[in-house]
Coordinates of C-alpha atoms in Angstrom, one line a residue:
X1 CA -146.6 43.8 188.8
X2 CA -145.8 40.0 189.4
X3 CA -146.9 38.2 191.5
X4 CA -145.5 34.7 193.2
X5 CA -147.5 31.8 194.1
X6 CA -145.5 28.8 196.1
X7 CA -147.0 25.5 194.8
X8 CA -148.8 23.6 197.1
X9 CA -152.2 23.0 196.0
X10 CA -153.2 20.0 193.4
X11 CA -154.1 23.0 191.1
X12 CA -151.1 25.1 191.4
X13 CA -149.2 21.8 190.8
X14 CA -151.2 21.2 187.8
X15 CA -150.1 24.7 186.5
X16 CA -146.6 23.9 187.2
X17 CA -147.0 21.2 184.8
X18 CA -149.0 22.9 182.0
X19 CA -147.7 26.3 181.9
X20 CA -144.8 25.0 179.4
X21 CA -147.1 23.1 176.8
X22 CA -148.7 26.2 176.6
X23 CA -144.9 28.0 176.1
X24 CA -144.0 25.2 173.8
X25 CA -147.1 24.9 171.7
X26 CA -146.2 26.2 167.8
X27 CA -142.2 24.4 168.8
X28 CA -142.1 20.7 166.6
X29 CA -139.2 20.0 168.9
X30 CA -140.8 20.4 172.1
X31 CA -141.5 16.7 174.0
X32 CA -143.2 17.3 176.9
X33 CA -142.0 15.5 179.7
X34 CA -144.1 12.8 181.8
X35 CA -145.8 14.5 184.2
X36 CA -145.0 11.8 186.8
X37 CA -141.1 12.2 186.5
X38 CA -141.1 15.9 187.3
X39 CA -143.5 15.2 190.4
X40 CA -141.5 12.3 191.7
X41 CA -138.5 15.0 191.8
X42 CA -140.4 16.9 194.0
X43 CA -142.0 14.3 196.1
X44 CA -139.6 13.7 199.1
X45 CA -140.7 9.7 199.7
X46 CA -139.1 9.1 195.8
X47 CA -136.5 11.7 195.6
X48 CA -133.7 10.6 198.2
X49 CA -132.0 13.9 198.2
X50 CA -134.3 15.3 200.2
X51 CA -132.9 13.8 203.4
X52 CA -130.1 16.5 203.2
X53 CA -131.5 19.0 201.1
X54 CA -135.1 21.3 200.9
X55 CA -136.8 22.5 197.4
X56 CA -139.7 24.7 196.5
X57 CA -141.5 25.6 193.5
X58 CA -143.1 29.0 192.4
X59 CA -145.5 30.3 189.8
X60 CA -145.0 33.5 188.8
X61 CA -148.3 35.4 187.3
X62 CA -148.9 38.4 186.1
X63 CA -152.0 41.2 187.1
X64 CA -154.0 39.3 184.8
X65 CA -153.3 35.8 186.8
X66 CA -151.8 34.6 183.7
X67 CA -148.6 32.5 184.7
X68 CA -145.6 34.6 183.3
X69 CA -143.2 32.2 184.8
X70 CA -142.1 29.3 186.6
X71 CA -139.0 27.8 188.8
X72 CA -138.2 25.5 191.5
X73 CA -135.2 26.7 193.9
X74 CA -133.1 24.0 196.0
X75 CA -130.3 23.6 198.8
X76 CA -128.5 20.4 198.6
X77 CA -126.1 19.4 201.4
X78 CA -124.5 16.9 199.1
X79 CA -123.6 19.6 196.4
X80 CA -120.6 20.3 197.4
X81 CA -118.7 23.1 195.7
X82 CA -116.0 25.8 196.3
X83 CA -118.9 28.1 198.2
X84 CA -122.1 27.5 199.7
X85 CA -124.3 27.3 196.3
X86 CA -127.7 26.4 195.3
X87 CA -129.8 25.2 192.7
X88 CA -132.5 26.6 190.2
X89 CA -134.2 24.0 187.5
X90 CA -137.5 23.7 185.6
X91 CA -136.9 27.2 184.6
X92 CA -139.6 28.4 182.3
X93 CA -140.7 31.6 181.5
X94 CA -142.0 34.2 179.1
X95 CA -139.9 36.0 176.5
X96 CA -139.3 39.2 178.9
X97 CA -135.9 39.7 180.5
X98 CA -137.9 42.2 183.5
X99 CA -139.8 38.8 184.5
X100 CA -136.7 36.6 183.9
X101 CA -134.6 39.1 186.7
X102 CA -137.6 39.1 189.0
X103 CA -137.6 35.0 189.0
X104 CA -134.0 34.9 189.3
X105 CA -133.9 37.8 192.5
X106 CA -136.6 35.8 194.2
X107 CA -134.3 32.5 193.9
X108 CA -131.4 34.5 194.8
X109 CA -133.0 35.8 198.0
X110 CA -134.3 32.6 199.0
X111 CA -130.9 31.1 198.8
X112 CA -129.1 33.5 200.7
X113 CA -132.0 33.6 203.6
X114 CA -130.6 29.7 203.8
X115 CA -126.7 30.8 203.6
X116 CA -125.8 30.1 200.0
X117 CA -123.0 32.5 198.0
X118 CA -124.4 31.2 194.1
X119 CA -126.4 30.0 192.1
X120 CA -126.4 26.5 190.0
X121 CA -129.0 26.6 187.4
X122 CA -131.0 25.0 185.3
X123 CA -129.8 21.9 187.5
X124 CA -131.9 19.2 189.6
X125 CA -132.5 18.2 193.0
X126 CA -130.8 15.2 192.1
X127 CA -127.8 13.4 189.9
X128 CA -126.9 15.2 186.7
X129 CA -127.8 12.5 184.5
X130 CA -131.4 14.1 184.2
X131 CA -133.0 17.7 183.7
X132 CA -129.3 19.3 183.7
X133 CA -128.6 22.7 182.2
X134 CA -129.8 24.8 179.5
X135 CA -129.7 23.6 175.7
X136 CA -127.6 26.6 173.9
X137 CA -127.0 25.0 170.5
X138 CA -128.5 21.8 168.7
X139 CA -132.6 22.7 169.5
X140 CA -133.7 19.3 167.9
X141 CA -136.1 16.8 169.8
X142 CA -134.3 16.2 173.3
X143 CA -133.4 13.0 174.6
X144 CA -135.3 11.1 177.9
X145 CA -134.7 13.0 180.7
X146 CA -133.1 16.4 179.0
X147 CA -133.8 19.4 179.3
X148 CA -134.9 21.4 176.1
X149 CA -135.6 25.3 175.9
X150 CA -136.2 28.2 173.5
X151 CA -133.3 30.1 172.0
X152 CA -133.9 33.3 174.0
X153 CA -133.5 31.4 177.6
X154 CA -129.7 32.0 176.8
X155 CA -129.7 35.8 177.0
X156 CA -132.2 35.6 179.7
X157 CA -129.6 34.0 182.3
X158 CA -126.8 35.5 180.9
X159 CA -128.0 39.1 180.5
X160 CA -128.6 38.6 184.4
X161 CA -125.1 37.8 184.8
X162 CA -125.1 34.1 185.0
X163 CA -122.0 32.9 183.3
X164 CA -121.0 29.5 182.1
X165 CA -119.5 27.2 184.6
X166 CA -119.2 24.0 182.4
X167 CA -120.7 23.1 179.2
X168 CA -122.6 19.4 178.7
X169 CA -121.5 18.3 175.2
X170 CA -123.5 15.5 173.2
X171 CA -122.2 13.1 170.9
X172 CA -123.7 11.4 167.9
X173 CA -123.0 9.2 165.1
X174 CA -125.2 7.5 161.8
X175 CA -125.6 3.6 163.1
X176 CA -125.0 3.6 159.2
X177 CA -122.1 5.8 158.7
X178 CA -118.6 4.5 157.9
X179 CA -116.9 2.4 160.9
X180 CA -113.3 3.9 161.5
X181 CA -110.6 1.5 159.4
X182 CA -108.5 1.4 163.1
X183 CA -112.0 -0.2 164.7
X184 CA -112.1 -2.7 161.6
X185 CA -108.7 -4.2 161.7
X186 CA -109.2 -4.2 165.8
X187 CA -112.3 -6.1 165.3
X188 CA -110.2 -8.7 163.0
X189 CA -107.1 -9.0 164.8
X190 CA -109.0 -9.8 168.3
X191 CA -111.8 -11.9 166.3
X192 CA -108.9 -14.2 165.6
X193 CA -108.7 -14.8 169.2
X194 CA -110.8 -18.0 170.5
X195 CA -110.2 -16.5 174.1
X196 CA -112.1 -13.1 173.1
X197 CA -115.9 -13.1 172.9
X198 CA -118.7 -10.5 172.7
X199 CA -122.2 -11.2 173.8
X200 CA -125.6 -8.9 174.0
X201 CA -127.4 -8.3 177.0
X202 CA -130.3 -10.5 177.6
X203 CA -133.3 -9.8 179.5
X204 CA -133.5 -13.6 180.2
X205 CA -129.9 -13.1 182.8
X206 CA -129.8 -10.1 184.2
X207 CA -128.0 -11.2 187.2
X208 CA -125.0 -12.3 185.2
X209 CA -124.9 -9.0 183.6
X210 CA -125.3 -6.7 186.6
X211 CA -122.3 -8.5 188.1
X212 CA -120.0 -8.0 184.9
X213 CA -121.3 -4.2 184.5
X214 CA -120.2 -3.7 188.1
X215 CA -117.0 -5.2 187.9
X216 CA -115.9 -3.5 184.7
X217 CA -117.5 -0.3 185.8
X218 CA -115.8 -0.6 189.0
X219 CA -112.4 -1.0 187.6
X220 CA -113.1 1.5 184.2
X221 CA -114.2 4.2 186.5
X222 CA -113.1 4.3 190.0
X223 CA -109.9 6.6 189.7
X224 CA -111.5 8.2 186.2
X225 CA -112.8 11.9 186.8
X226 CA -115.6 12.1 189.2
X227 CA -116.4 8.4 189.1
X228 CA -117.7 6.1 191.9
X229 CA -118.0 2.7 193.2
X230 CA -121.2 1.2 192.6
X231 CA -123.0 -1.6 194.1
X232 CA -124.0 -5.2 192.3
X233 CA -127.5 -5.1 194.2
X234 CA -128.2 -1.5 192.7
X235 CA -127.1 -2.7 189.4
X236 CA -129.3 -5.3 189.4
X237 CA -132.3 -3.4 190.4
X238 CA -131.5 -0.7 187.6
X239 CA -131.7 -3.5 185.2
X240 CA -134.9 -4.9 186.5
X241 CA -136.3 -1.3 186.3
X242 CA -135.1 -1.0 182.7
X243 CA -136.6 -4.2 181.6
X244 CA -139.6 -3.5 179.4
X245 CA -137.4 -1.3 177.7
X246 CA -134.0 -3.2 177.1
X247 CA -133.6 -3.5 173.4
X248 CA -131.4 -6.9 173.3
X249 CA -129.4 -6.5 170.4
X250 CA -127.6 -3.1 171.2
X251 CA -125.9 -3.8 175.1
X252 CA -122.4 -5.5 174.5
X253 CA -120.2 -6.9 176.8
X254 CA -116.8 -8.5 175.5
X255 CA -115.3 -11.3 177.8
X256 CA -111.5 -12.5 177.8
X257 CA -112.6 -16.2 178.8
X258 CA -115.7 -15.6 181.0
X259 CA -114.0 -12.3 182.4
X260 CA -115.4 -9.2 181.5
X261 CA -113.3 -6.7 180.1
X262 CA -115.5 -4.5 178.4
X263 CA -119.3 -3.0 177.6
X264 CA -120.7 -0.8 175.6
X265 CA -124.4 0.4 177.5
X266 CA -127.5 1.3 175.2
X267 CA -131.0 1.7 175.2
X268 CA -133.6 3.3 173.0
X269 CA -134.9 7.1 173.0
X270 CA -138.0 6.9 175.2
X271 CA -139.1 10.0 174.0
X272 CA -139.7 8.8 170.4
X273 CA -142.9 7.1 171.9
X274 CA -143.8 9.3 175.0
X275 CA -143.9 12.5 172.7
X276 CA -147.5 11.2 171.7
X277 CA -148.5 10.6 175.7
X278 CA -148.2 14.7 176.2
X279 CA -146.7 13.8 179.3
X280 CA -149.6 11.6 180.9
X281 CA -149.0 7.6 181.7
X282 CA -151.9 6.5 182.7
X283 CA -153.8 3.4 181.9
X284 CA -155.0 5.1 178.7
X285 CA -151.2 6.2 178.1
X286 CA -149.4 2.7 178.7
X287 CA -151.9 0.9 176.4
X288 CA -150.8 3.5 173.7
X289 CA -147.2 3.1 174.6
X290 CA -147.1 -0.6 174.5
X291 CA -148.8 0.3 171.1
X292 CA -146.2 2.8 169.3
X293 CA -143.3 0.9 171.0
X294 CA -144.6 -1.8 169.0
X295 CA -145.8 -0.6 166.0
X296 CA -143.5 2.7 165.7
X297 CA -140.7 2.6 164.6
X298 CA -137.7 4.3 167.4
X299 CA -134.9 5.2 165.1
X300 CA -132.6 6.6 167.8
X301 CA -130.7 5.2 170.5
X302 CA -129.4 6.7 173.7
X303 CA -125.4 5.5 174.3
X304 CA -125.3 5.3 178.2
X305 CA -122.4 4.0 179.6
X306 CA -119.1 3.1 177.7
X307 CA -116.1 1.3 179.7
X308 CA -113.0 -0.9 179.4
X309 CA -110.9 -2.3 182.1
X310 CA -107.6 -0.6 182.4
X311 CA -105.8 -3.7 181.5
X312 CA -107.6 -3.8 178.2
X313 CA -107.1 0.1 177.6
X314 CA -105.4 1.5 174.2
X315 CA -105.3 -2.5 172.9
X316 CA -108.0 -2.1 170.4
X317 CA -111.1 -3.7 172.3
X318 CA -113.4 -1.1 172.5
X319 CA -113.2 -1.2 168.3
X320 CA -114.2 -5.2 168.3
X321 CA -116.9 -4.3 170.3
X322 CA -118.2 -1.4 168.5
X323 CA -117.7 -3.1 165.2
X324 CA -119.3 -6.6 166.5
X325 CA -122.3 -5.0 167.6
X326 CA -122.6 -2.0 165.1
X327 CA -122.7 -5.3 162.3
X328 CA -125.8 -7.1 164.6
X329 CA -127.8 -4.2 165.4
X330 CA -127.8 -3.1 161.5
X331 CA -129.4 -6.4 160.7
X332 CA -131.9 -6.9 163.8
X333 CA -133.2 -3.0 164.3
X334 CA -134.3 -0.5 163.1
X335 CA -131.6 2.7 164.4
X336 CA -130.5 5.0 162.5
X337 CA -128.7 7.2 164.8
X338 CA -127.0 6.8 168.1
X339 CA -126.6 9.8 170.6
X340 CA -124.3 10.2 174.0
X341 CA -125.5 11.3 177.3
X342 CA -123.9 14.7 177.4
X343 CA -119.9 14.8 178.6
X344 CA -118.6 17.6 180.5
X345 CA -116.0 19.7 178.6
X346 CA -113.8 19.8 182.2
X347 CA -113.4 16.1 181.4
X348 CA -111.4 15.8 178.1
X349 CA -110.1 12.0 178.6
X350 CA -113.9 11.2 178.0
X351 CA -114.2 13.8 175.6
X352 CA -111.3 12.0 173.5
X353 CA -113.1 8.5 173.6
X354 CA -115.8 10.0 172.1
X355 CA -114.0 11.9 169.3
X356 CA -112.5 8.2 168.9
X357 CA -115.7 6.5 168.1
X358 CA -116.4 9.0 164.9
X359 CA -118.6 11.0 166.7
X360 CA -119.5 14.4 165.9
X361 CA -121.5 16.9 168.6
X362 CA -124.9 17.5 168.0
X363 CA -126.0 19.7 170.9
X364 CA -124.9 21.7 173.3
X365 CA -126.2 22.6 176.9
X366 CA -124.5 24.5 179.3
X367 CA -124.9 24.8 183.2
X368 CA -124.9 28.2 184.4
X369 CA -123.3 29.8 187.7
X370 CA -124.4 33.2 189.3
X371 CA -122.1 34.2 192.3
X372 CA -123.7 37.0 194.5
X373 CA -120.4 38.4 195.7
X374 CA -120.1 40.5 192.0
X375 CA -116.9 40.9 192.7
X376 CA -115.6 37.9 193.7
X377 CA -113.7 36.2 191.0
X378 CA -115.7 33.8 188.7
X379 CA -113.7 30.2 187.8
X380 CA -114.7 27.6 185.5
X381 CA -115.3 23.8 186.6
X382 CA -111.7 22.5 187.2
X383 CA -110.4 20.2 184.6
X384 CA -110.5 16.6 185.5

């Protein structure tokens, strides 16, 4: 028997929380998440996409009241797909496929008592750049922000009949590994132009850089894939939210004059000092953090965003900028490795830029799509 608990108490919210350190404990790869970024997901005066969408979370205990399980199930108005589907994330449960089906019925039911044909899962109320699918190869230490989960969670969603609707590939390369020889002789032939300069992001201007990451971005991205127009004024704000953590020797912008044509987006692995917070940031907790970021050394960076104005495309840029910055940040810090946000495999022009930089994939995650028609036909994300 098991038996379901909606979370709306301080303690059940508390549980919510716990119940995977517990799951995770004897796992040297498991980083525990701040508790304060999974609650402001669920906390509708911080997460925006509850003005056109509704979420609840269950706990899912056994006769014992031991938690078994645990799941939050969403509609989101602005997830827009070929049928009425919904989302399941923070997925966590016990190594029993009976208890895996019993969390996944009760999702599916309250989905289609709110007129939803599928399934999303493990996705978030919320852009995919966080807590987005289900690791299936590469279980190392995951990055800020991604999801990480035991082997057996992939035969728990697919022996249910979830299949695969797109994987998330990641990206890596050695900060130290050999630089391609086509990125070299770029890096010569436009260093030989006075009209072409590369400089790192400083903390001390962030208003000049928001405007020349919206401009490039604008014009790198606006007809690529699934891209969209962004604003200077939310640019901006990002930076100032990502101050105390800009590392200002690996953000490069290149400039044709004083026009930005290029950038290549970094910042360090927050979870190389939060895994030693076990997911608290309180007082206690930022006095340590201030401490490790200080005194430990973060050996792994996070590549964010990489773009080049279409005028500027297939000329060789992107390997003087990559070559001028790989050279500064092996003198000035102390990375050793540098790892992409995951890429969709429905998207192969950025697949190709990657495979282009000397990267090879490191992990895997995958997000899953249960249709509850059986017999309507299952397709894959379209190819961009």
């Amino acid at each position: 028997m098991i038996i379901v608990e909606e979370v709306q108490n301080e303690n059940q919210k508390k549980e919510f929380l716990e119940f995977p350190s517990r799951l995770y404990q004897h796992d040297k790869n498991y980083i525990r998440p701040l508790d304060k970024d999974i609650e402001a997901i669920f906390n509708p005066e911080k997460n925006k996409f509850f003005k056109n969408g509704e979420c609840q979370r269950f706990l899912f205990k056994n006769k014992k009241s031991e938690t078994v399980g645990k799941v939050a199930v969403f509609v989101n108005k602005l997830y827009r797909q070929n049928q009425p589907t919904g989302g399941i994330g923070f997925f966590d449960c016990i190594n029993d496929q009976e208890t895996a089906n019993f969390i996944f019925d009760h999702c599916k039911q309250w989905l289609m008592g709110r007129g939803m044909e599928a399934m999303d899962g493990p996705i978030n109320l919320g852009e995919r750049d966080k807590f987005w699918g289900l690791l299936i190869e590469g279980f190392i230490e995951p990055l800020y922000g991604m999801n990480y989960n035991f082997p057996y969670y992939v035969d728990l969603f697919e022996n249910y009949g979830f299949k695969i609707y797109f994987e998330q590939l990641c990206f890596s390369r050695p900060i130290f590994g050999e630089v391609s020889r086509v990125f070299t002789i770029m890096h010569q032939k436009h260093k030989r132009n006075p009209e072409i300069s590369a400089l790192p992001m400083k903390k001390n201007n962030l208003e000049k850089f928001a405007k020349d990451f919206t401009e490039i971005y604008n014009k790198a991205w606006a007809t690529h894939g699934e891209g969209k127009q962004i604003e200077e004024a939310k640019v901006l704000k990002m930076f100032k939210t990502m101050k105390p953590i800009i590392n200002e020797h690996i953000s490069w912008f290149v400039y044709e004059k004083e026009k930005p044509i290029a950038m290549w987006m970094n910042l360090p692995d927050l979870n190389q000092w939060f895994k030693y917070l076990n997911g608290k940031f309180g007082p206690i907790e930022k006095l340590k953090f201030l401490w490790y970021k200080k005194f430990k050394k973060n050996e792994k960076m996070i590549g964010l965003v990489f773009g080049v104005v279409p005028e500027w495309q297939k000329k060789g840029i992107d390997g003087f900028m990559i070559w001028e910055g790989t050279q500064h940040l092996r003198k000035h810090t102390d990375f050793t490795m540098t790892e992409l946000q995951w890429i969709g495999d429905f998207n192969p022009k950025m697949i190709k830029i990657a495979e282009n930089l000397d990267t090879t994939v490191t992990r895997k995650l995958a997000t899953y799509r249960y249709l509850f028609d059986r017999n309507k036909p299952f397709e894959r994300h379209p190819i961009l």
